[in-house]
Short mmCIF file of C-alpha atoms in Angstrom, two decimals:
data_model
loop_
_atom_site.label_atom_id
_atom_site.label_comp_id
_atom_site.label_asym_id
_atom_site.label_seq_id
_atom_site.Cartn_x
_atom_site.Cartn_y
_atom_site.Cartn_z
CA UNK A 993 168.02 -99.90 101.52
CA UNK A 994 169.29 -101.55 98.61
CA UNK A 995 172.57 -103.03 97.58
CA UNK A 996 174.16 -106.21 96.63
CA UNK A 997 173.70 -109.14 99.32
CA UNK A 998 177.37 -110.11 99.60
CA UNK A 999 178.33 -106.92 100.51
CA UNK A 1000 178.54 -105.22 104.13
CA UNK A 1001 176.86 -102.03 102.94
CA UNK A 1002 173.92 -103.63 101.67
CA UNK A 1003 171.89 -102.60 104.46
CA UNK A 1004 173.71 -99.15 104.86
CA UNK A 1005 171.59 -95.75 105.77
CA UNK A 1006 174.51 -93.12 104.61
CA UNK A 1007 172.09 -90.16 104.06
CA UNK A 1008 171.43 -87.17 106.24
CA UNK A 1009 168.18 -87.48 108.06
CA UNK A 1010 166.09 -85.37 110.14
CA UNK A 1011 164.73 -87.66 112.24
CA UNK A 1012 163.90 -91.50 112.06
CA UNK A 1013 162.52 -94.54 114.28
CA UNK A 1014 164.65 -98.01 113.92
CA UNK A 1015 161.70 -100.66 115.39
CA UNK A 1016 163.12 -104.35 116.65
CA UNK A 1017 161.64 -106.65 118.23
CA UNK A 1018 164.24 -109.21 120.14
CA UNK A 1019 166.83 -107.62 119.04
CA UNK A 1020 165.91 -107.92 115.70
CA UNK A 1021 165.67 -105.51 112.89
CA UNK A 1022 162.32 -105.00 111.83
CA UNK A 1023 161.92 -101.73 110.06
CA UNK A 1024 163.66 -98.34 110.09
CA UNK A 1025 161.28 -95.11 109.19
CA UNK A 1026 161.95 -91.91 108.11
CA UNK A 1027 159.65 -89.04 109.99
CA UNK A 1028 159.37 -86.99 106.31
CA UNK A 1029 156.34 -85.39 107.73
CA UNK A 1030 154.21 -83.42 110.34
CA UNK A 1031 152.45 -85.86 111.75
CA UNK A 1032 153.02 -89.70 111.62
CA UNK A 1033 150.27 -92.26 112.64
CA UNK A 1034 151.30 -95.50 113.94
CA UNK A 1035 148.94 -98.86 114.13
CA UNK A 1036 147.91 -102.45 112.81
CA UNK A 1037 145.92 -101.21 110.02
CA UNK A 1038 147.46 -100.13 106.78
CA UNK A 1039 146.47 -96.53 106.21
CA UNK A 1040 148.97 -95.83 109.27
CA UNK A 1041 152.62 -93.94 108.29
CA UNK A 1042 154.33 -96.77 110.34
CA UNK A 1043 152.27 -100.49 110.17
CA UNK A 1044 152.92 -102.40 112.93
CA UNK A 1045 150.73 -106.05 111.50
CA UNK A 1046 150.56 -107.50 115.36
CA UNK A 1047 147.24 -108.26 117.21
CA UNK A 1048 148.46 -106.30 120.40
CA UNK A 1049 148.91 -102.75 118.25
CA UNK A 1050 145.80 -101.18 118.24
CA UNK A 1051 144.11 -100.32 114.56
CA UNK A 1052 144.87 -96.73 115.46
CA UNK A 1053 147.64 -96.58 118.51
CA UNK A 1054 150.06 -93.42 118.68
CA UNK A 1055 151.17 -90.56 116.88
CA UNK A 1056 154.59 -88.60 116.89
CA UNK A 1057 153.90 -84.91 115.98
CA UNK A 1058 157.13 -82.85 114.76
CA UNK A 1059 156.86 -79.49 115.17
CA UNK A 1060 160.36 -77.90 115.14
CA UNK A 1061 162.84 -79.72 116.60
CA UNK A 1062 160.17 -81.41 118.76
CA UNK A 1063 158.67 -84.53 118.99
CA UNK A 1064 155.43 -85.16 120.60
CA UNK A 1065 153.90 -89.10 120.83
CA UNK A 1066 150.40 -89.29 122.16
CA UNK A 1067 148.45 -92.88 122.85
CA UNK A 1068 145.51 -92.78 120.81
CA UNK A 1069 143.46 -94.73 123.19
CA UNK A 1070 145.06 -97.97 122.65
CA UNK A 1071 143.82 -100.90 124.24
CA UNK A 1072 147.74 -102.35 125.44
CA UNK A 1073 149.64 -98.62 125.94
CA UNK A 1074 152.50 -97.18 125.01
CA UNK A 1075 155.74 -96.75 127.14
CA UNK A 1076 158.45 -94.75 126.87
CA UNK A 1077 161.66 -95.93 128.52
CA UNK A 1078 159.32 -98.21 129.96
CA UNK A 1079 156.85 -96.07 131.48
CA UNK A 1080 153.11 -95.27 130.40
CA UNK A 1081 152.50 -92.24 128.86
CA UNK A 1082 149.59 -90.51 127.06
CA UNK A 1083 151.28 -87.83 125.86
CA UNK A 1084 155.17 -86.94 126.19
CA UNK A 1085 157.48 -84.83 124.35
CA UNK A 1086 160.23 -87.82 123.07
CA UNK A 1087 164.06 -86.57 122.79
CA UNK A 1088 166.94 -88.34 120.86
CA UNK A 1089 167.56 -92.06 121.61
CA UNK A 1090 164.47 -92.43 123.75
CA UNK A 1091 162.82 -96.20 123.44
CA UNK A 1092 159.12 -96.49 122.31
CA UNK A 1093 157.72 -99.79 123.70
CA UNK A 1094 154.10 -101.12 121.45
CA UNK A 1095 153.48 -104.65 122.17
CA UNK A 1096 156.27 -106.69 121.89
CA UNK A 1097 158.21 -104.16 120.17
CA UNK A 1098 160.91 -101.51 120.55
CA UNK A 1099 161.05 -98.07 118.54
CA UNK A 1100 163.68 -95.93 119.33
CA UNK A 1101 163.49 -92.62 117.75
CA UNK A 1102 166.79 -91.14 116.84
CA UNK A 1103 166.85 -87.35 116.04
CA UNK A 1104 170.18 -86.10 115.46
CA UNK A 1105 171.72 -83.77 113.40
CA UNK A 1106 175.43 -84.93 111.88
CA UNK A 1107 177.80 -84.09 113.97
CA UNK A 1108 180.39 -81.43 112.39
CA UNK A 1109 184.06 -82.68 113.17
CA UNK A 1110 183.42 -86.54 113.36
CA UNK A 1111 186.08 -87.81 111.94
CA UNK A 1112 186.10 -92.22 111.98
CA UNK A 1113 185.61 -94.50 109.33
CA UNK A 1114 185.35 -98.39 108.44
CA UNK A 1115 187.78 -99.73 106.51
CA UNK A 1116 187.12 -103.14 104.50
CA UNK A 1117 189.34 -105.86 104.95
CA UNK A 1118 188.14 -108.51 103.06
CA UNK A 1119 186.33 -109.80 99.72
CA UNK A 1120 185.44 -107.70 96.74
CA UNK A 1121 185.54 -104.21 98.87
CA UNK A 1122 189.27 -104.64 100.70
CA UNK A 1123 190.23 -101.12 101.00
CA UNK A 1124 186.90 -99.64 100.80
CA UNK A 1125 186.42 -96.62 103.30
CA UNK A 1126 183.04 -95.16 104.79
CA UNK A 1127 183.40 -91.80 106.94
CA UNK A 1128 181.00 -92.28 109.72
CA UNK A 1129 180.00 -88.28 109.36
CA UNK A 1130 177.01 -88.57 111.07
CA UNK A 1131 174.87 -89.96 114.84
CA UNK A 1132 173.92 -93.37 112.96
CA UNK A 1133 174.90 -95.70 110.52
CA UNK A 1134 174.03 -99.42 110.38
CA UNK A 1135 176.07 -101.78 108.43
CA UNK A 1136 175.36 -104.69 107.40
CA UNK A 1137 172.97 -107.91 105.57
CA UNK A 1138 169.27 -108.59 106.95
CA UNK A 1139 168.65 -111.66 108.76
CA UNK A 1140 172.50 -112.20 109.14
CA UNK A 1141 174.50 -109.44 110.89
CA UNK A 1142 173.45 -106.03 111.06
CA UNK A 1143 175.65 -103.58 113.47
CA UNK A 1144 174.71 -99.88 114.27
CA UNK A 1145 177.32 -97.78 114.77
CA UNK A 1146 176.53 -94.01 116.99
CA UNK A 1147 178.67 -91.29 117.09
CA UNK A 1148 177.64 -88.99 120.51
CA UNK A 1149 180.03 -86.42 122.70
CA UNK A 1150 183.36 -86.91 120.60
CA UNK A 1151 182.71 -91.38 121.08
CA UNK A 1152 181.76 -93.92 118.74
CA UNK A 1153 180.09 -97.11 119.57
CA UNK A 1154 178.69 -100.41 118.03
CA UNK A 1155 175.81 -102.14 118.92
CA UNK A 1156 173.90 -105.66 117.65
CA UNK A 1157 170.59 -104.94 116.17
CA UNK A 1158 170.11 -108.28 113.80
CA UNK A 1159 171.88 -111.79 113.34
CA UNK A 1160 171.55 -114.72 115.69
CA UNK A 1161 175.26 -115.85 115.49
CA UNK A 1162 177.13 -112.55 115.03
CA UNK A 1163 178.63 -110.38 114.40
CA UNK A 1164 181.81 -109.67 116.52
CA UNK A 1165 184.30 -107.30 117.94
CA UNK A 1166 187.96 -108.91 118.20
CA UNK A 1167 186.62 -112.10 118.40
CA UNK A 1168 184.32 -111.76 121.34
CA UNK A 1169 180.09 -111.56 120.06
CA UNK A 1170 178.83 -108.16 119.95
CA UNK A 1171 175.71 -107.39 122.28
CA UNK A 1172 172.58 -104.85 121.54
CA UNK A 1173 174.13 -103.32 124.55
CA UNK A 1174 176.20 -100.14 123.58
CA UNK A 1175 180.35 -101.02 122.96
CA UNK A 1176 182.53 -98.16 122.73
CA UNK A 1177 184.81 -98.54 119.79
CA UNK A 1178 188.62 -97.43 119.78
CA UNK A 1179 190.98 -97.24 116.96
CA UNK A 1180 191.84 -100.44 114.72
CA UNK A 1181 189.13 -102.56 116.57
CA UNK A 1182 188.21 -105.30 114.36
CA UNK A 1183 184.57 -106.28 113.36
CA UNK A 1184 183.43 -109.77 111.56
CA UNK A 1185 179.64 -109.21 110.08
CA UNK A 1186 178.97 -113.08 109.09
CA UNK A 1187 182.34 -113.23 107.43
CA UNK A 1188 183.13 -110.08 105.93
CA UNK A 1189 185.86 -108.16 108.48
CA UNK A 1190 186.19 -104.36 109.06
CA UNK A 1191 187.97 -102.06 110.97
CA UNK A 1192 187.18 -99.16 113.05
CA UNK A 1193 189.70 -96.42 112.62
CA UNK A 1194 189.31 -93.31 114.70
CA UNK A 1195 190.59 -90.95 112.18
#
């Protein structure tokens, strides 16, 4: 994720993917992960796929096994679990949007294929980008600067919707703070990420 700090698209993930997990912890952004292969270790120590540096992750904890368009995560024996949607499991085939719990933090794994006839877009409104479009083409695209305001924006069933997933003071929808709970978006609704406005328009 690179890109220049003053700008909302700094922290933008515009490329197709196959299937990814975004980990927080307090609804904050911690890392986002590509799964770019078979099978993908996760644990404390560093020769895991996914490194998760906390003394409640195990050395070795889980692994998520892709085979096809499934995903399979199985507990390696970990001395604190793994939950999914906030039950125990050993071993459990994961689907789309599903929430990973290891220790204090939250991986949801997002598998989605872009959705052919999305159609909305984010239109800059202020500083150096006014005017700038993005066509939000495909199930998830987060916006936004780390440590400041960072906003994920889904596309499911025909809606879109913005969610918080960084920043302690923002950012906003219309004025009123945006939650890490889901907010459907309609047309011209207008978002503030630390001081940089957009707008959501629906086509």
């Amino acid at each position: 994720m690179t890109g220049s700090a003053s700008s909302p698209f700094a922290f933008l993930r515009s490329e197709t993917f196959v299937a990814k997990i975004i980990i927080t912890s307090e609804n904050k952004l911690i890392q986002e992960v590509e799964l770019d292969k078979e099978r993908i270790t996760i644990g404390r120590k560093p020769y895991n796929d996914i490194v998760i540096d906390h003394r409640a992750v195990s050395g070795q904890h889980a692994t998520i096994t892709l085979m096809l368009e499934d995903a399979i995560l199985e507990d390696l024996g970990s001395t604190n679990g793994t939950f999914v949607n906030g039950e125990k499991v050993y071993r459990q085939k994961i689907a789309d949007g599903d929430k990973l719990s290891i220790a204090v933090f939250e991986l949801t794994y997002v598998a989605s294929p872009p959705k052919v006839g999305a159609s909305g877009k984010i239109e800059v409104l202020s500083g150096a980008h006014t005017g700038k479009r993005l066509a939000l083409n495909k199930p998830l695209t987060t916006i936004g600067k780390p440590g400041s305001a960072v906003v994920a924006i889904t596309y499911a069933g025909g809606i879109y919707s913005a969610s918080r997933i960084d920043g302690e003071t923002g950012p906003s929808i219309n004025g009123a703070v945006l939650q890490a709970e889901a907010r459907r978006l309609v047309h011209g609704d207008v978002l503030d990420l630390d001081g940089t406005r957009l707008t959501f328009l629906s086509q």
